[in-house]
Short mmCIF file of the N, C-alpha and C atoms (twelve columns), coordinates in Angstrom:
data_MODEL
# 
_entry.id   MODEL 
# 
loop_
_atom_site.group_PDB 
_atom_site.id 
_atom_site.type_symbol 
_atom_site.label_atom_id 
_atom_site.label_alt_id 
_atom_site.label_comp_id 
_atom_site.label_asym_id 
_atom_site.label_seq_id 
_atom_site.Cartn_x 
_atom_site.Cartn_y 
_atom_site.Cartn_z 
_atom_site.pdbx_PDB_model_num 
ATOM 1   N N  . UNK A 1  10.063  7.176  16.340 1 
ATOM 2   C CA . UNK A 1  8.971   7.650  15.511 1 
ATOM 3   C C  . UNK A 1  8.590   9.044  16.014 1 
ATOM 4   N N  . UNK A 2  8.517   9.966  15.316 1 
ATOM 5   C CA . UNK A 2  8.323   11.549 15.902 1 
ATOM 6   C C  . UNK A 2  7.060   11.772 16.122 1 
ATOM 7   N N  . UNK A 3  6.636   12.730 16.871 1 
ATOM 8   C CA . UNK A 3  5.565   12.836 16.948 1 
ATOM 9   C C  . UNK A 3  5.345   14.121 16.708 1 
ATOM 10  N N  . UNK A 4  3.865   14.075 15.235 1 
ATOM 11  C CA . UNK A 4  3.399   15.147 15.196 1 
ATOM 12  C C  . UNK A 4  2.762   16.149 15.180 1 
ATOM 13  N N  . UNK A 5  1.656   15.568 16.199 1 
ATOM 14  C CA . UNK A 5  0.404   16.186 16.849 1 
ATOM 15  C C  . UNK A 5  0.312   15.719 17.876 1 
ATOM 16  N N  . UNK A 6  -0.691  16.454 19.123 1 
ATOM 17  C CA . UNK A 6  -0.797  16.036 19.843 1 
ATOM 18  C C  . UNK A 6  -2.011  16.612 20.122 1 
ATOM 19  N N  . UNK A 7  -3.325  15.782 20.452 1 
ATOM 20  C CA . UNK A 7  -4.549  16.196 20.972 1 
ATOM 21  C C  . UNK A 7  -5.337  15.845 22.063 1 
ATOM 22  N N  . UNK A 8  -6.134  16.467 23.056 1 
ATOM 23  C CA . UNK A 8  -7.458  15.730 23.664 1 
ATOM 24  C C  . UNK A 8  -6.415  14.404 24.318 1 
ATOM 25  N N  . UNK A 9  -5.408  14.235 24.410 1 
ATOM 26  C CA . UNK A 9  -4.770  13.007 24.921 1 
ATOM 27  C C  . UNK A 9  -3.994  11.839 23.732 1 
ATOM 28  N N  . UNK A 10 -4.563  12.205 23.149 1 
ATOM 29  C CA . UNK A 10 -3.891  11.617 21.390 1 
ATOM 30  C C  . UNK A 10 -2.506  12.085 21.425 1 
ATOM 31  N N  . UNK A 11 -1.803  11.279 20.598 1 
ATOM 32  C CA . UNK A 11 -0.422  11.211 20.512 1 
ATOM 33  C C  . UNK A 11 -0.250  10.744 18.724 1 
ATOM 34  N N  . UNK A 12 -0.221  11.181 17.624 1 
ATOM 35  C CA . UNK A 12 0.114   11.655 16.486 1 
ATOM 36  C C  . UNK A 12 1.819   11.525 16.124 1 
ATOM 37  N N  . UNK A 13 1.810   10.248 15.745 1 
ATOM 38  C CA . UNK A 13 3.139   9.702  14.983 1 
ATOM 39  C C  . UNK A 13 3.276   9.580  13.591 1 
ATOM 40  N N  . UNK A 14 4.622   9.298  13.248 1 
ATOM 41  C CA . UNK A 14 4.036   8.886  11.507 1 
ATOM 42  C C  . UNK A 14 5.883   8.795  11.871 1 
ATOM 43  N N  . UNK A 15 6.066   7.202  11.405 1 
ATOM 44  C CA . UNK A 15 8.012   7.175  11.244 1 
ATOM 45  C C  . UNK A 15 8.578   7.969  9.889  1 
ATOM 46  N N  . UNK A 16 10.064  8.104  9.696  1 
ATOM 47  C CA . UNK A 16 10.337  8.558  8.845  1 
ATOM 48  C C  . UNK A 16 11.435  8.255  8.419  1 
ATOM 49  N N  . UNK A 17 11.189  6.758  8.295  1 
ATOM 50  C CA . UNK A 17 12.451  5.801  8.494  1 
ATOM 51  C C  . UNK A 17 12.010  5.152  6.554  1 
ATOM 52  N N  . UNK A 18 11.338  5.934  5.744  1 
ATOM 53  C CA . UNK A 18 10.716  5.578  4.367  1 
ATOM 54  C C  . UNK A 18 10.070  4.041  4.539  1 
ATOM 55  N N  . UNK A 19 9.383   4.332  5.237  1 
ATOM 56  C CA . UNK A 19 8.221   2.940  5.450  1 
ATOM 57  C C  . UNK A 19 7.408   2.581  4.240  1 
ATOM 58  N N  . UNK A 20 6.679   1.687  4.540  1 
ATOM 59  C CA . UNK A 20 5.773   0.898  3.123  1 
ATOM 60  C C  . UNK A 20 4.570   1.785  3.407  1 
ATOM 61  N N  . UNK A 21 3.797   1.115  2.342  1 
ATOM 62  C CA . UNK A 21 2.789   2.213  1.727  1 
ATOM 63  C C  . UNK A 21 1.577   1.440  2.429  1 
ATOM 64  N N  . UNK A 22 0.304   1.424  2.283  1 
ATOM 65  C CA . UNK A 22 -0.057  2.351  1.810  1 
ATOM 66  C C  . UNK A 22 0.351   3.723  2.967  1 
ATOM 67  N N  . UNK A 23 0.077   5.319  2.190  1 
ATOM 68  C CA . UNK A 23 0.635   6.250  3.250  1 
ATOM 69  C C  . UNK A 23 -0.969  5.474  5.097  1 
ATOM 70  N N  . UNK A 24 -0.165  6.231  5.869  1 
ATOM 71  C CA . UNK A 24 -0.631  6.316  7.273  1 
ATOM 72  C C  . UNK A 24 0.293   6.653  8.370  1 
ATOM 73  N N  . UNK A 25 -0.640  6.956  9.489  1 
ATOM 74  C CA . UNK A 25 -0.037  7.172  10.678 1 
ATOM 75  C C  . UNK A 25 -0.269  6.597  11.928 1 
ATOM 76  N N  . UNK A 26 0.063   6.804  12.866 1 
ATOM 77  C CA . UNK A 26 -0.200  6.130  13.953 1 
ATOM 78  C C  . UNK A 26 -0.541  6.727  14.870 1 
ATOM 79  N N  . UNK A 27 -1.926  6.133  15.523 1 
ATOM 80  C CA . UNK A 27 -2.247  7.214  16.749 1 
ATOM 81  C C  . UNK A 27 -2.441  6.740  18.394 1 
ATOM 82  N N  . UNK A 28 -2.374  7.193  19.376 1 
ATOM 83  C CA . UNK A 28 -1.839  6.447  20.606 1 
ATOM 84  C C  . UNK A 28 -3.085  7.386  21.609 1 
ATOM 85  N N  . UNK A 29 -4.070  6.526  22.635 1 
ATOM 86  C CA . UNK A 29 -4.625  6.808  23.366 1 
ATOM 87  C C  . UNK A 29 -4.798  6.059  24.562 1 
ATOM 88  N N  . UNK A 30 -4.056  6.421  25.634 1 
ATOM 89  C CA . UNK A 30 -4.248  5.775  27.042 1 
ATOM 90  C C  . UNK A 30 -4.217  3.746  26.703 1 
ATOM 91  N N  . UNK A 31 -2.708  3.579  26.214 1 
ATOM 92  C CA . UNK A 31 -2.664  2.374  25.713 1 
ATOM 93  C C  . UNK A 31 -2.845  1.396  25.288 1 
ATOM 94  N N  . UNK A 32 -3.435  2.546  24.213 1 
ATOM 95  C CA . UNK A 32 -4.614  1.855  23.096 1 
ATOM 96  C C  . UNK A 32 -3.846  2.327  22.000 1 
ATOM 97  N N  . UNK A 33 -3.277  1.716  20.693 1 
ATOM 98  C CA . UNK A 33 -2.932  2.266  19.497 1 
ATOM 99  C C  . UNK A 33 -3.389  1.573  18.349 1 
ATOM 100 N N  . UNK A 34 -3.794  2.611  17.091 1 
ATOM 101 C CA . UNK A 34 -4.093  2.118  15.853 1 
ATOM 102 C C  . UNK A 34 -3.413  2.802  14.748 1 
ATOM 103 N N  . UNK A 35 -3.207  2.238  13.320 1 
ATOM 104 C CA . UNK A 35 -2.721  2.963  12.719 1 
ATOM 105 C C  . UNK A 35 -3.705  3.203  11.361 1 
ATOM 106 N N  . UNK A 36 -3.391  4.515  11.056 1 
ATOM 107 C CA . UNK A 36 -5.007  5.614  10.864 1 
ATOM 108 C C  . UNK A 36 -4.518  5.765  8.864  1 
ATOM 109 N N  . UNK A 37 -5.598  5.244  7.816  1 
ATOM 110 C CA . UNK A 37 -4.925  5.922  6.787  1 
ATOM 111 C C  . UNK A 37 -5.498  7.955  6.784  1 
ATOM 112 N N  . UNK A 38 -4.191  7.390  5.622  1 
ATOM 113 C CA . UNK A 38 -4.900  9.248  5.559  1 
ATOM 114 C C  . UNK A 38 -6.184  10.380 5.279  1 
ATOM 115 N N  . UNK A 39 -7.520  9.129  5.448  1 
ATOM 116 C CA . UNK A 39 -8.418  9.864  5.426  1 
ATOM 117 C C  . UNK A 39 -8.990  9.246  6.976  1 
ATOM 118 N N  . UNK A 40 -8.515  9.444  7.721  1 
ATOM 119 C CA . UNK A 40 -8.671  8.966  9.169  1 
ATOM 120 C C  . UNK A 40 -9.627  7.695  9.347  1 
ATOM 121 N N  . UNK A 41 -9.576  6.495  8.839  1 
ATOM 122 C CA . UNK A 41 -10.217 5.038  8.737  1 
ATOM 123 C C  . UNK A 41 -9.305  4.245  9.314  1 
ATOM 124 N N  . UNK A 42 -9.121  3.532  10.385 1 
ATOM 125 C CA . UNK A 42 -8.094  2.570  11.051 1 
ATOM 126 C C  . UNK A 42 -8.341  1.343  10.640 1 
ATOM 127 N N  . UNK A 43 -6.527  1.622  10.019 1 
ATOM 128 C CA . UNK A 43 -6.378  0.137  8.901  1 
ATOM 129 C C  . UNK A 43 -5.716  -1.096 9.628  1 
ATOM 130 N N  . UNK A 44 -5.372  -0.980 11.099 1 
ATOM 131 C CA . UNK A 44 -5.247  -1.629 12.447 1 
ATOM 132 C C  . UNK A 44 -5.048  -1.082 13.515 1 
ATOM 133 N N  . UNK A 45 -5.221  -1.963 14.151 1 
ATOM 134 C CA . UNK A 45 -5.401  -1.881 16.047 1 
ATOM 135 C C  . UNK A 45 -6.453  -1.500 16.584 1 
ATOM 136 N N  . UNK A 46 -6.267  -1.424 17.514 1 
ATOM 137 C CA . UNK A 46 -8.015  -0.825 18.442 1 
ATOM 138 C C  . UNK A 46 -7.743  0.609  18.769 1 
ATOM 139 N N  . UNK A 47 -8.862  1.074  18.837 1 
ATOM 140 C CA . UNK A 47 -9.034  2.212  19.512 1 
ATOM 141 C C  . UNK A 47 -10.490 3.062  19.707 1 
ATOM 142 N N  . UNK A 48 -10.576 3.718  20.933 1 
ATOM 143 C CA . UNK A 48 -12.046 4.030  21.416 1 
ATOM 144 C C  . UNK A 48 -12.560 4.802  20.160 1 
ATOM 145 N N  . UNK A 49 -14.096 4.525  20.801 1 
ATOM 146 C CA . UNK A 49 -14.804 4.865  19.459 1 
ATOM 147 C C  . UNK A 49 -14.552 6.348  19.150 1 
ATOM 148 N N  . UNK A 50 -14.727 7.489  20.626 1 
ATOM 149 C CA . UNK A 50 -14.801 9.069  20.323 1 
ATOM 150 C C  . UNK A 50 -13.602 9.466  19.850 1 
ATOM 151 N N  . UNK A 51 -12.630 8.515  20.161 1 
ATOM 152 C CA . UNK A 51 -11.499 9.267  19.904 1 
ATOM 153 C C  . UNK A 51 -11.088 9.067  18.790 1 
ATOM 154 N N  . UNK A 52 -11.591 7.650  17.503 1 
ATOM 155 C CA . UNK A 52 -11.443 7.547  16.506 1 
ATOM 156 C C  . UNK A 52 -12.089 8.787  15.856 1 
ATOM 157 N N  . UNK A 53 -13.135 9.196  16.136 1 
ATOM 158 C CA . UNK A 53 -13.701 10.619 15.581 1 
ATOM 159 C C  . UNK A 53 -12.973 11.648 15.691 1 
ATOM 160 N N  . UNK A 54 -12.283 12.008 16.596 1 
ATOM 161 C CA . UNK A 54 -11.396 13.017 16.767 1 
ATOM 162 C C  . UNK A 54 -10.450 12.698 15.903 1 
ATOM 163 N N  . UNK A 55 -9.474  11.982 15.827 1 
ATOM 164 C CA . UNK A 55 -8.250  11.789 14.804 1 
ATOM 165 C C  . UNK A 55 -8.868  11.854 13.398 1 
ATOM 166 N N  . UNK A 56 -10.358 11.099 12.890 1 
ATOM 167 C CA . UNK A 56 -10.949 11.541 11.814 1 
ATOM 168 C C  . UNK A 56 -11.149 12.470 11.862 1 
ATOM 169 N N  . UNK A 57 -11.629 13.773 12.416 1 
ATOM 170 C CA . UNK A 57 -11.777 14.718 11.867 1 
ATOM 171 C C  . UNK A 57 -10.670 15.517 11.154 1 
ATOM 172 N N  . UNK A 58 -9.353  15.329 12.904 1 
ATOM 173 C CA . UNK A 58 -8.399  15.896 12.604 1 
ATOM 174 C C  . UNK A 58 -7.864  15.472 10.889 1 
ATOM 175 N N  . UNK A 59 -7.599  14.278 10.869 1 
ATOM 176 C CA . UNK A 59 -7.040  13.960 9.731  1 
ATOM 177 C C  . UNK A 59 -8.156  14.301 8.499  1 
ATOM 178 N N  . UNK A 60 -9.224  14.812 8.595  1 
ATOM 179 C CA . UNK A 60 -10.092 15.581 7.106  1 
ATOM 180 C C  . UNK A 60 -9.215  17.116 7.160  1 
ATOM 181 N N  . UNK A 61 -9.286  17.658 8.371  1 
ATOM 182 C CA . UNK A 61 -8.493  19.145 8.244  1 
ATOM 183 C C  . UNK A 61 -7.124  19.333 7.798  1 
ATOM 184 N N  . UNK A 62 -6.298  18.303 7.892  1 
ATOM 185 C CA . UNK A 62 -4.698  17.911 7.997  1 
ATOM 186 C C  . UNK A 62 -4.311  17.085 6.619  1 
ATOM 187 N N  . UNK A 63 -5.252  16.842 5.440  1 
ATOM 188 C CA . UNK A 63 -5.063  15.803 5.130  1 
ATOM 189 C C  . UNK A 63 -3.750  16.099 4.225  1 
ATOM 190 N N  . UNK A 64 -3.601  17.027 3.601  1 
ATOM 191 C CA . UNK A 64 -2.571  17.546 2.573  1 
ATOM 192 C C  . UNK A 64 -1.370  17.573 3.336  1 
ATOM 193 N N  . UNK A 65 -1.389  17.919 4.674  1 
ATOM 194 C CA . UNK A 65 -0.210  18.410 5.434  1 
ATOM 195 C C  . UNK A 65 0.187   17.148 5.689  1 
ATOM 196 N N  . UNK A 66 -0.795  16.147 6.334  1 
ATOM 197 C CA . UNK A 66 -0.139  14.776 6.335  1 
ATOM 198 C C  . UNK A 66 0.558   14.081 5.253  1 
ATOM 199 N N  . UNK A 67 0.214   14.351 3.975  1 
ATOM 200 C CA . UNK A 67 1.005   13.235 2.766  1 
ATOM 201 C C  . UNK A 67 1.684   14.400 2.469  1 
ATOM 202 N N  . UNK A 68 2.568   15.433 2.807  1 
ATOM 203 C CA . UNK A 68 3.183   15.909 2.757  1 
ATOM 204 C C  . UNK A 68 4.566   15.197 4.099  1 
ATOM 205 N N  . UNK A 69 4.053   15.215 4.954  1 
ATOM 206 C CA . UNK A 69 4.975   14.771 5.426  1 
ATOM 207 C C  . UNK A 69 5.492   13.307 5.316  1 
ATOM 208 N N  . UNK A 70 4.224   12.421 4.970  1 
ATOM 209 C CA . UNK A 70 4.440   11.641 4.611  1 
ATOM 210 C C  . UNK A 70 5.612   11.193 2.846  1 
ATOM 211 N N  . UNK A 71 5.469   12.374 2.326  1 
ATOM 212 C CA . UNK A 71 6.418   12.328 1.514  1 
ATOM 213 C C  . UNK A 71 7.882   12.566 1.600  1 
ATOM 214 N N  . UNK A 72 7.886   13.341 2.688  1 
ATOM 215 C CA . UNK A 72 8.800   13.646 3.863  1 
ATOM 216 C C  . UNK A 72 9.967   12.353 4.222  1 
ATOM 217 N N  . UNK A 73 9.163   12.035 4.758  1 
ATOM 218 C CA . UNK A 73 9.392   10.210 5.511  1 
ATOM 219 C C  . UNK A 73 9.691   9.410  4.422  1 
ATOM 220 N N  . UNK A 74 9.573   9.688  3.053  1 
ATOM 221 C CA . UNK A 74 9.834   8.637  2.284  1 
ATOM 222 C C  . UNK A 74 11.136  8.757  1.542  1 
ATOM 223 N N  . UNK A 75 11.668  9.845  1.980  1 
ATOM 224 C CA . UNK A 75 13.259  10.479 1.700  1 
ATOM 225 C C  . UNK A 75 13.717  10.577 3.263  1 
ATOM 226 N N  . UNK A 76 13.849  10.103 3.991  1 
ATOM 227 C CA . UNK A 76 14.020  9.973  5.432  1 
ATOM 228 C C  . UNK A 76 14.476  11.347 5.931  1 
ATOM 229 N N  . UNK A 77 13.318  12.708 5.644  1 
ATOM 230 C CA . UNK A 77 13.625  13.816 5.936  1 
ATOM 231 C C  . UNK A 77 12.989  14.195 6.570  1 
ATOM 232 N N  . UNK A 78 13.391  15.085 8.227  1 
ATOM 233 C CA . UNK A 78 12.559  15.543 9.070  1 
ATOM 234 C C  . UNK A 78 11.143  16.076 9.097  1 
ATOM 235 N N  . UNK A 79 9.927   15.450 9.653  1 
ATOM 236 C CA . UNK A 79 8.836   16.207 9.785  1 
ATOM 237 C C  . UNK A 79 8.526   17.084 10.297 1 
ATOM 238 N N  . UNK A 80 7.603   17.613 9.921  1 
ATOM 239 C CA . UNK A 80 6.958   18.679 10.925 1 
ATOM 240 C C  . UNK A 80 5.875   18.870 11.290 1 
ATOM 241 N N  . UNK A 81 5.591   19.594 12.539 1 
ATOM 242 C CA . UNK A 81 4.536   19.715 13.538 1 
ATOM 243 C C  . UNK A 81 3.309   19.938 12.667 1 
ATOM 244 N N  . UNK A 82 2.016   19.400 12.787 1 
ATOM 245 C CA . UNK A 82 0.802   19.790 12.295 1 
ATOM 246 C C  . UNK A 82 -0.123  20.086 14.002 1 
ATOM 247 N N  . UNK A 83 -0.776  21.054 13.119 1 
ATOM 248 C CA . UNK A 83 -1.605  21.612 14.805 1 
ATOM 249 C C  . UNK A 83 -2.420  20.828 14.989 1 
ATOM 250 N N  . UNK A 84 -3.140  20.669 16.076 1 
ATOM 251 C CA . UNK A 84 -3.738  19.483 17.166 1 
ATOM 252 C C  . UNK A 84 -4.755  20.310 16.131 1 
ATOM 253 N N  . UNK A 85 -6.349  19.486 16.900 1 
ATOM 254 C CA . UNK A 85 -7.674  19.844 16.868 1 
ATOM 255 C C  . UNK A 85 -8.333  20.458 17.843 1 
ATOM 256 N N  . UNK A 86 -8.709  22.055 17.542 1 
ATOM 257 C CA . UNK A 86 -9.022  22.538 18.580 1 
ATOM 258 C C  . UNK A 86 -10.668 22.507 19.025 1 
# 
């Protein structure tokens, strides 16, 4: 699964192996993971509360770039890097 952000300790995946819907991604903090839809709301797993805010924000700034790649992934074609949250 590639990874394509990386923030604050966050780790920003999304496979691209044309996975099921609905679109999302997956986000990884000190071995804690959830997977995030694309308006940053975790549709499973756990994860700390601040850092769910951080990937939400990120994912309000990112959101086009994400279902872009996510469209990406659904033709099993390489993604690309979206910038962290600074």
């Amino acid at each position: 699964m590639p990874t394509i952000s990386m923030f604050l300790g966050i780790i920003i995946r999304m496979f691209n192996t044309n996975e099921h819907n609905p679109p999302h991604f997956h986000a990884y903090y000190q071995g804690c993971e959830a997977v995030f839809d694309m308006d940053g709301e975790i549709i499973d797993g756990d994860f700390p509360k601040r850092q769910t805010k951080f990937v939400a924000a990120w994912a309000e700034l990112h959101r086009d770039e994400l279902l872009a790649n996510w469209e990406l992934a659904q033709d099993n074609q390489p993604l690309y890097k979206i910038e962290p949250l600074r």
